[in-house]
């Protein structure tokens, strides 16, 4: 097959001429055109849906046509992608033209554009996930407000259940990307000595579709919300109003982003490691991201398919989940949790990686049992595909398989325990510097222990009878996801933001943030174990009178926990804009390769591709070898732009 | 300070605190741990919880002591000796092998213990699906007879009592197949009797959670989810829905009671007689019911007004039964 010859405006001249889509200023492609594209697509899809299915796809009691709603969202997302420029490259290829090269602008507006630079995408993700988290957090405040009193209601039962559902879904979607998106994209190439990700366009796609997913799931609220919680169980799903379409399609959209991000990161780690970056020299954070990427790539298609079935049930009147017509309510439960349990580890493994990266720096000791830690992450990732039915212990599905799923679930605590071995071994006879990242990392060990141990209670089928579906579960997974992943994310932000932004975060405000978050997190969620044991099911707007004291305690703590996030946002604004303090090139005296680059990181990361000589954990070693040979000799590798179009497809 | 010194100190603190906490828990808290001891299943599930907790305490305390010790003793502020890197600080085969072995042994023990408790206690009160594999003796016979309409139950006969739980948005109703299949919103059970709950749903997924009885079984449409328990004490218990089932999930609860066998017999017979006029309109007793447009077995639109469209348009002449 012969390549079309390059057009006269091809490789040579595009470097001198910025394509119109990438110019600074209004007359180009950016967030604004994406919004316009989204709105136009939405309107077109809505019209099309009404035109083709006006007679049968109405949703009872809503006056809404499910097909119109679904097509509106689908075309809205397509319009959004067209508007931002995500489809320029494939469409040009389809048309047989030489696509215009993406050019990275040296202008603040690059953050509102389809950028293929992994560092820009990383920072876009930071803002994206924080926005996601803030929205979900506000909904959490609303939940705790309603639970202040069992008889006085601040919301109607209907509004309350929709707030709960929206909170759960937004937080779960956010948590899938909270580390992989910002830190994974930004740091993985720096850590493995690469100048870019393997598929920069897919990387940019994963971010912009993530934003589209946020808007799709948020569109459920103006549609009247959905009553199913984040688990979306059918037939309640089948029965629900038009907001359910946003849920089903929203997960599909987020799922596309997850698959794209996972695939891209896995390929990058496997193929783009610098010379000498052997598997046993790979930073532990990269191991965790690799294990996560495998889960993202392999588990998410199930969710995508499940969501598609649900959409078809709603629009094309199929009956995948409709028992009366030959479907099965178990089908959704199985598909959802077959994705859902690996998903849980998508939300745990990156946290382990972050603390594994941070501990050696602040203890000045090598990472203990590195290989065991890496094996633990791979082990968790593999085992996570074999435990999903523990969510269905009381559902009546395959009851004789329960001992098996009890065993696999409890086995997963062995590789998870490796993370504790790594952490405790590294702390041994260390010289601990209690900087903010270290405090958050140690908080993970405290919180995740409670989350993990209560997980063993849940996996025990007899005990599960009492705790399944109650506040005990709720508290358990907040301890693992919020107490684990979110604390790790904070550790990672405080640790790496100096690299990413060139600004130090304020330590005094950081201390206030840490202590309020740590204390009030525990005061919010610990009582919920007791509330659950005393018989309060999840997702209820009312509860037994005798549980009001504990619920109020939890609610007030939750408000203060919410306040701790305001301190965090204040610290961000203060340290980045109001009173910026320039960060030293390597403020924590880390040996990590990412800290050996210039500050700010140049567009191509490394002037020369580094040659890795050893792993980055040789702390407190007299004759420790240098981590990498960053070049500087005579044989210079010519610096090429990370946006050299060759090989990018 | 040499190496063994640190570990010895930590071990001593750990053992003392763990033993103290375990004893305090087992004797002071343990007997009050939910779900109490109203049934055999509740008693054994409480025992399981307590066993797990007694194992969990040393794990929690061990890690916490280690973290606290590290913070107190190995802080840079204290200006202790410089840490030593190198191979010895990177791996320690003995520690690693011991860690993996100990966690594996504990975990496999727990899985084995859970399995034995699950099988011995006939599913521990959890939903066992339509074909339970660990039934108590007499249960299958009683269930078969119930379906055939030939089931009987009398005080002091040691028979299994089948009770059907029908969940719908947003209430539970109960059918007693051995008493003519009457249906009631009251759940009354005889003491010292094995109950076979047959849980099903008419619409979405619910979960029948009889808290003090330690019974939890999902109610799926067109699926019979069986759960067993054996009552031991008389008294009142709470029934809650524990699977999100829509707007009023939060208020889907009621109370049941365990009474003496004679009282139960009296209640059942009088309710059967009082409800006889209604019972004859119910569909014949079955494990599951299919709601359809005629409403014969429940009906989605009993008054024809739950939908914005005319029922005549949708169903033609086949109108919902009035």
PDB file of N, CA and C in Angstrom, chain A residues 62-126:
ATOM      1  N   UNK A  62     -43.558  11.137  32.119  1.00  0.00           N
ATOM      2  CA  UNK A  62     -42.548  12.179  31.968  1.00  0.00           C
ATOM      3  C   UNK A  62     -42.793  13.062  30.765  1.00  0.00           C
ATOM      4  N   UNK A  63     -43.584  12.598  29.821  1.00  0.00           N
ATOM      5  CA  UNK A  63     -43.738  13.358  28.595  1.00  0.00           C
ATOM      6  C   UNK A  63     -42.473  13.383  27.773  1.00  0.00           C
ATOM      7  N   UNK A  64     -41.507  12.511  28.102  1.00  0.00           N
ATOM      8  CA  UNK A  64     -40.240  12.493  27.392  1.00  0.00           C
ATOM      9  C   UNK A  64     -40.152  11.263  26.505  1.00  0.00           C
ATOM     10  N   UNK A  65     -39.474  11.442  25.421  1.00  0.00           N
ATOM     11  CA  UNK A  65     -39.262  10.342  24.497  1.00  0.00           C
ATOM     12  C   UNK A  65     -37.832   9.837  24.710  1.00  0.00           C
ATOM     13  N   UNK A  66     -37.708   8.580  25.147  1.00  0.00           N
ATOM     14  CA  UNK A  66     -36.391   8.069  25.519  1.00  0.00           C
ATOM     15  C   UNK A  66     -35.431   8.069  24.337  1.00  0.00           C
ATOM     16  N   UNK A  67     -35.948   7.756  23.152  1.00  0.00           N
ATOM     17  CA  UNK A  67     -35.074   7.726  21.984  1.00  0.00           C
ATOM     18  C   UNK A  67     -34.553   9.128  21.680  1.00  0.00           C
ATOM     19  N   UNK A  68     -35.452  10.118  21.802  1.00  0.00           N
ATOM     20  CA  UNK A  68     -35.017  11.488  21.566  1.00  0.00           C
ATOM     21  C   UNK A  68     -33.958  11.888  22.592  1.00  0.00           C
ATOM     22  N   UNK A  69     -34.190  11.511  23.855  1.00  0.00           N
ATOM     23  CA  UNK A  69     -33.209  11.862  24.893  1.00  0.00           C
ATOM     24  C   UNK A  69     -31.870  11.200  24.618  1.00  0.00           C
ATOM     25  N   UNK A  70     -31.913   9.916  24.265  1.00  0.00           N
ATOM     26  CA  UNK A  70     -30.662   9.189  24.046  1.00  0.00           C
ATOM     27  C   UNK A  70     -29.921   9.740  22.833  1.00  0.00           C
ATOM     28  N   UNK A  71     -30.660   9.949  21.734  1.00  0.00           N
ATOM     29  CA  UNK A  71     -29.990  10.457  20.528  1.00  0.00           C
ATOM     30  C   UNK A  71     -29.472  11.872  20.755  1.00  0.00           C
ATOM     31  N   UNK A  72     -30.216  12.662  21.534  1.00  0.00           N
ATOM     32  CA  UNK A  72     -29.755  14.014  21.829  1.00  0.00           C
ATOM     33  C   UNK A  72     -28.400  13.950  22.525  1.00  0.00           C
ATOM     34  N   UNK A  73     -28.286  13.054  23.499  1.00  0.00           N
ATOM     35  CA  UNK A  73     -27.022  12.957  24.231  1.00  0.00           C
ATOM     36  C   UNK A  73     -25.918  12.402  23.326  1.00  0.00           C
ATOM     37  N   UNK A  74     -26.262  11.396  22.534  1.00  0.00           N
ATOM     38  CA  UNK A  74     -25.246  10.789  21.672  1.00  0.00           C
ATOM     39  C   UNK A  74     -24.729  11.817  20.671  1.00  0.00           C
ATOM     40  N   UNK A  75     -25.651  12.506  19.998  1.00  0.00           N
ATOM     41  CA  UNK A  75     -25.207  13.500  19.018  1.00  0.00           C
ATOM     42  C   UNK A  75     -24.577  14.696  19.705  1.00  0.00           C
ATOM     43  N   UNK A  76     -25.037  14.985  20.913  1.00  0.00           N
ATOM     44  CA  UNK A  76     -24.410  16.063  21.670  1.00  0.00           C
ATOM     45  C   UNK A  76     -22.940  15.781  21.908  1.00  0.00           C
ATOM     46  N   UNK A  77     -22.633  14.525  22.301  1.00  0.00           N
ATOM     47  CA  UNK A  77     -21.241  14.162  22.553  1.00  0.00           C
ATOM     48  C   UNK A  77     -20.439  14.186  21.251  1.00  0.00           C
ATOM     49  N   UNK A  78     -21.070  13.697  20.168  1.00  0.00           N
ATOM     50  CA  UNK A  78     -20.371  13.726  18.879  1.00  0.00           C
ATOM     51  C   UNK A  78     -20.088  15.171  18.468  1.00  0.00           C
ATOM     52  N   UNK A  79     -21.093  16.045  18.659  1.00  0.00           N
ATOM     53  CA  UNK A  79     -20.908  17.458  18.335  1.00  0.00           C
ATOM     54  C   UNK A  79     -19.815  18.089  19.177  1.00  0.00           C
ATOM     55  N   UNK A  80     -19.778  17.709  20.439  1.00  0.00           N
ATOM     56  CA  UNK A  80     -18.744  18.190  21.361  1.00  0.00           C
ATOM     57  C   UNK A  80     -17.356  17.791  20.860  1.00  0.00           C
ATOM     58  N   UNK A  81     -17.235  16.526  20.463  1.00  0.00           N
ATOM     59  CA  UNK A  81     -15.933  16.050  19.984  1.00  0.00           C
ATOM     60  C   UNK A  81     -15.547  16.735  18.679  1.00  0.00           C
ATOM     61  N   UNK A  82     -16.539  16.937  17.800  1.00  0.00           N
ATOM     62  CA  UNK A  82     -16.267  17.657  16.551  1.00  0.00           C
ATOM     63  C   UNK A  82     -15.817  19.071  16.864  1.00  0.00           C
ATOM     64  N   UNK A  83     -16.507  19.690  17.810  1.00  0.00           N
ATOM     65  CA  UNK A  83     -16.232  21.080  18.129  1.00  0.00           C
ATOM     66  C   UNK A  83     -14.854  21.278  18.718  1.00  0.00           C
ATOM     67  N   UNK A  84     -14.432  20.333  19.565  1.00  0.00           N
ATOM     68  CA  UNK A  84     -13.129  20.506  20.203  1.00  0.00           C
ATOM     69  C   UNK A  84     -12.006  20.119  19.239  1.00  0.00           C
ATOM     70  N   UNK A  85     -12.362  19.385  18.205  1.00  0.00           N
ATOM     71  CA  UNK A  85     -11.349  19.013  17.222  1.00  0.00           C
ATOM     72  C   UNK A  85     -10.837  17.602  17.381  1.00  0.00           C
ATOM     73  N   UNK A  86     -11.532  16.796  18.190  1.00  0.00           N
ATOM     74  CA  UNK A  86     -11.062  15.433  18.428  1.00  0.00           C
ATOM     75  C   UNK A  86     -11.159  14.583  17.176  1.00  0.00           C
ATOM     76  N   UNK A  87     -12.048  14.969  16.284  1.00  0.00           N
ATOM     77  CA  UNK A  87     -12.276  14.118  15.121  1.00  0.00           C
ATOM     78  C   UNK A  87     -11.571  14.642  13.870  1.00  0.00           C
ATOM     79  N   UNK A  88     -10.837  15.755  13.994  1.00  0.00           N
ATOM     80  CA  UNK A  88     -10.155  16.300  12.817  1.00  0.00           C
ATOM     81  C   UNK A  88      -9.263  15.272  12.155  1.00  0.00           C
ATOM     82  N   UNK A  89      -8.462  14.609  12.996  1.00  0.00           N
ATOM     83  CA  UNK A  89      -7.475  13.679  12.449  1.00  0.00           C
ATOM     84  C   UNK A  89      -8.136  12.488  11.756  1.00  0.00           C
ATOM     85  N   UNK A  90      -9.014  11.735  12.470  1.00  0.00           N
ATOM     86  CA  UNK A  90      -9.624  10.583  11.784  1.00  0.00           C
ATOM     87  C   UNK A  90     -10.469  10.982  10.581  1.00  0.00           C
ATOM     88  N   UNK A  91     -11.173  12.134  10.647  1.00  0.00           N
ATOM     89  CA  UNK A  91     -11.995  12.526   9.505  1.00  0.00           C
ATOM     90  C   UNK A  91     -11.126  12.873   8.308  1.00  0.00           C
ATOM     91  N   UNK A  92     -10.007  13.552   8.553  1.00  0.00           N
ATOM     92  CA  UNK A  92      -9.114  13.875   7.453  1.00  0.00           C
ATOM     93  C   UNK A  92      -8.574  12.604   6.821  1.00  0.00           C
ATOM     94  N   UNK A  93      -8.211  11.652   7.677  1.00  0.00           N
ATOM     95  CA  UNK A  93      -7.712  10.373   7.158  1.00  0.00           C
ATOM     96  C   UNK A  93      -8.785   9.663   6.341  1.00  0.00           C
ATOM     97  N   UNK A  94     -10.015   9.709   6.856  1.00  0.00           N
ATOM     98  CA  UNK A  94     -11.118   9.065   6.138  1.00  0.00           C
ATOM     99  C   UNK A  94     -11.300   9.700   4.765  1.00  0.00           C
ATOM    100  N   UNK A  95     -11.136  11.024   4.733  1.00  0.00           N
ATOM    101  CA  UNK A  95     -11.323  11.736   3.472  1.00  0.00           C
ATOM    102  C   UNK A  95     -10.101  11.624   2.584  1.00  0.00           C
ATOM    103  N   UNK A  96      -9.072  10.953   3.052  1.00  0.00           N
ATOM    104  CA  UNK A  96      -7.900  10.750   2.240  1.00  0.00           C
ATOM    105  C   UNK A  96      -6.984  11.957   2.181  1.00  0.00           C
ATOM    106  N   UNK A  97      -7.182  12.896   3.111  1.00  0.00           N
ATOM    107  CA  UNK A  97      -6.310  14.064   3.134  1.00  0.00           C
ATOM    108  C   UNK A  97      -5.222  13.882   4.189  1.00  0.00           C
ATOM    109  N   UNK A  98      -4.163  14.659   4.034  1.00  0.00           N
ATOM    110  CA  UNK A  98      -3.113  14.653   5.050  1.00  0.00           C
ATOM    111  C   UNK A  98      -3.600  15.507   6.219  1.00  0.00           C
ATOM    112  N   UNK A  99      -3.758  14.925   7.393  1.00  0.00           N
ATOM    113  CA  UNK A  99      -4.291  15.713   8.506  1.00  0.00           C
ATOM    114  C   UNK A  99      -3.325  16.812   8.903  1.00  0.00           C
ATOM    115  N   UNK A 100      -3.919  17.884   9.424  1.00  0.00           N
ATOM    116  CA  UNK A 100      -3.074  18.951   9.942  1.00  0.00           C
ATOM    117  C   UNK A 100      -2.453  18.497  11.250  1.00  0.00           C
ATOM    118  N   UNK A 101      -1.231  18.917  11.468  1.00  0.00           N
ATOM    119  CA  UNK A 101      -0.573  18.500  12.700  1.00  0.00           C
ATOM    120  C   UNK A 101      -1.070  19.339  13.864  1.00  0.00           C
ATOM    121  N   UNK A 102      -1.200  18.678  15.018  1.00  0.00           N
ATOM    122  CA  UNK A 102      -1.533  19.448  16.210  1.00  0.00           C
ATOM    123  C   UNK A 102      -0.304  20.239  16.625  1.00  0.00           C
ATOM    124  N   UNK A 103      -0.525  21.479  16.954  1.00  0.00           N
ATOM    125  CA  UNK A 103       0.578  22.327  17.394  1.00  0.00           C
ATOM    126  C   UNK A 103       0.282  22.759  18.823  1.00  0.00           C
ATOM    127  N   UNK A 104       1.268  22.610  19.671  1.00  0.00           N
ATOM    128  CA  UNK A 104       1.061  23.033  21.050  1.00  0.00           C
ATOM    129  C   UNK A 104       1.312  24.536  21.144  1.00  0.00           C
ATOM    130  N   UNK A 105       0.253  25.253  21.552  1.00  0.00           N
ATOM    131  CA  UNK A 105       0.404  26.701  21.683  1.00  0.00           C
ATOM    132  C   UNK A 105       1.161  27.007  22.968  1.00  0.00           C
ATOM    133  N   UNK A 106       1.960  28.043  22.921  1.00  0.00           N
ATOM    134  CA  UNK A 106       2.579  28.492  24.159  1.00  0.00           C
ATOM    135  C   UNK A 106       1.738  29.643  24.709  1.00  0.00           C
ATOM    136  N   UNK A 107       0.569  29.323  25.137  1.00  0.00           N
ATOM    137  CA  UNK A 107      -0.427  30.330  25.476  1.00  0.00           C
ATOM    138  C   UNK A 107      -1.380  29.679  26.464  1.00  0.00           C
ATOM    139  N   UNK A 108      -1.887  30.465  27.411  1.00  0.00           N
ATOM    140  CA  UNK A 108      -2.750  29.853  28.420  1.00  0.00           C
ATOM    141  C   UNK A 108      -3.959  29.159  27.824  1.00  0.00           C
ATOM    142  N   UNK A 109      -4.378  29.622  26.619  1.00  0.00           N
ATOM    143  CA  UNK A 109      -5.591  29.036  26.054  1.00  0.00           C
ATOM    144  C   UNK A 109      -5.390  27.586  25.632  1.00  0.00           C
ATOM    145  N   UNK A 110      -4.141  27.091  25.713  1.00  0.00           N
ATOM    146  CA  UNK A 110      -3.950  25.678  25.353  1.00  0.00           C
ATOM    147  C   UNK A 110      -4.731  24.744  26.288  1.00  0.00           C
ATOM    148  N   UNK A 111      -5.011  25.220  27.511  1.00  0.00           N
ATOM    149  CA  UNK A 111      -5.746  24.358  28.441  1.00  0.00           C
ATOM    150  C   UNK A 111      -7.206  24.196  28.057  1.00  0.00           C
ATOM    151  N   UNK A 112      -7.673  25.001  27.110  1.00  0.00           N
ATOM    152  CA  UNK A 112      -9.059  24.889  26.678  1.00  0.00           C
ATOM    153  C   UNK A 112      -9.141  24.293  25.279  1.00  0.00           C
ATOM    154  N   UNK A 113      -8.064  23.634  24.886  1.00  0.00           N
ATOM    155  CA  UNK A 113      -8.016  23.094  23.535  1.00  0.00           C
ATOM    156  C   UNK A 113      -7.670  21.606  23.553  1.00  0.00           C
ATOM    157  N   UNK A 114      -7.768  21.036  22.363  1.00  0.00           N
ATOM    158  CA  UNK A 114      -7.476  19.619  22.201  1.00  0.00           C
ATOM    159  C   UNK A 114      -5.959  19.459  22.155  1.00  0.00           C
ATOM    160  N   UNK A 115      -5.367  19.365  23.323  1.00  0.00           N
ATOM    161  CA  UNK A 115      -3.916  19.348  23.392  1.00  0.00           C
ATOM    162  C   UNK A 115      -3.395  17.919  23.416  1.00  0.00           C
ATOM    163  N   UNK A 116      -2.347  17.672  22.672  1.00  0.00           N
ATOM    164  CA  UNK A 116      -1.767  16.325  22.651  1.00  0.00           C
ATOM    165  C   UNK A 116      -0.498  16.254  23.485  1.00  0.00           C
ATOM    166  N   UNK A 117      -0.256  17.296  24.284  1.00  0.00           N
ATOM    167  CA  UNK A 117       0.898  17.253  25.164  1.00  0.00           C
ATOM    168  C   UNK A 117       0.472  16.645  26.495  1.00  0.00           C
ATOM    169  N   UNK A 118       1.138  15.604  26.917  1.00  0.00           N
ATOM    170  CA  UNK A 118       0.671  14.877  28.099  1.00  0.00           C
ATOM    171  C   UNK A 118       0.680  15.743  29.345  1.00  0.00           C
ATOM    172  N   UNK A 119       1.527  16.776  29.368  1.00  0.00           N
ATOM    173  CA  UNK A 119       1.577  17.626  30.560  1.00  0.00           C
ATOM    174  C   UNK A 119       0.388  18.584  30.594  1.00  0.00           C
ATOM    175  N   UNK A 120      -0.001  19.063  29.421  1.00  0.00           N
ATOM    176  CA  UNK A 120      -1.209  19.891  29.358  1.00  0.00           C
ATOM    177  C   UNK A 120      -2.429  19.057  29.729  1.00  0.00           C
ATOM    178  N   UNK A 121      -2.491  17.843  29.179  1.00  0.00           N
ATOM    179  CA  UNK A 121      -3.629  16.981  29.483  1.00  0.00           C
ATOM    180  C   UNK A 121      -3.666  16.689  30.979  1.00  0.00           C
ATOM    181  N   UNK A 122      -2.496  16.441  31.576  1.00  0.00           N
ATOM    182  CA  UNK A 122      -2.450  16.166  33.013  1.00  0.00           C
ATOM    183  C   UNK A 122      -3.047  17.315  33.802  1.00  0.00           C
ATOM    184  N   UNK A 123      -2.677  18.543  33.475  1.00  0.00           N
ATOM    185  CA  UNK A 123      -3.208  19.692  34.214  1.00  0.00           C
ATOM    186  C   UNK A 123      -4.689  19.921  33.923  1.00  0.00           C
ATOM    187  N   UNK A 124      -5.090  19.638  32.677  1.00  0.00           N
ATOM    188  CA  UNK A 124      -6.528  19.715  32.363  1.00  0.00           C
ATOM    189  C   UNK A 124      -7.294  18.756  33.256  1.00  0.00           C
ATOM    190  N   UNK A 125      -6.716  17.555  33.405  1.00  0.00           N
ATOM    191  CA  UNK A 125      -7.364  16.550  34.249  1.00  0.00           C
ATOM    192  C   UNK A 125      -7.425  16.996  35.708  1.00  0.00           C
ATOM    193  N   UNK A 126      -6.384  17.678  36.191  1.00  0.00           N
ATOM    194  CA  UNK A 126      -6.408  18.130  37.583  1.00  0.00           C
ATOM    195  C   UNK A 126      -7.645  18.988  37.809  1.00  0.00           C
TER     196      UNK A 126
END
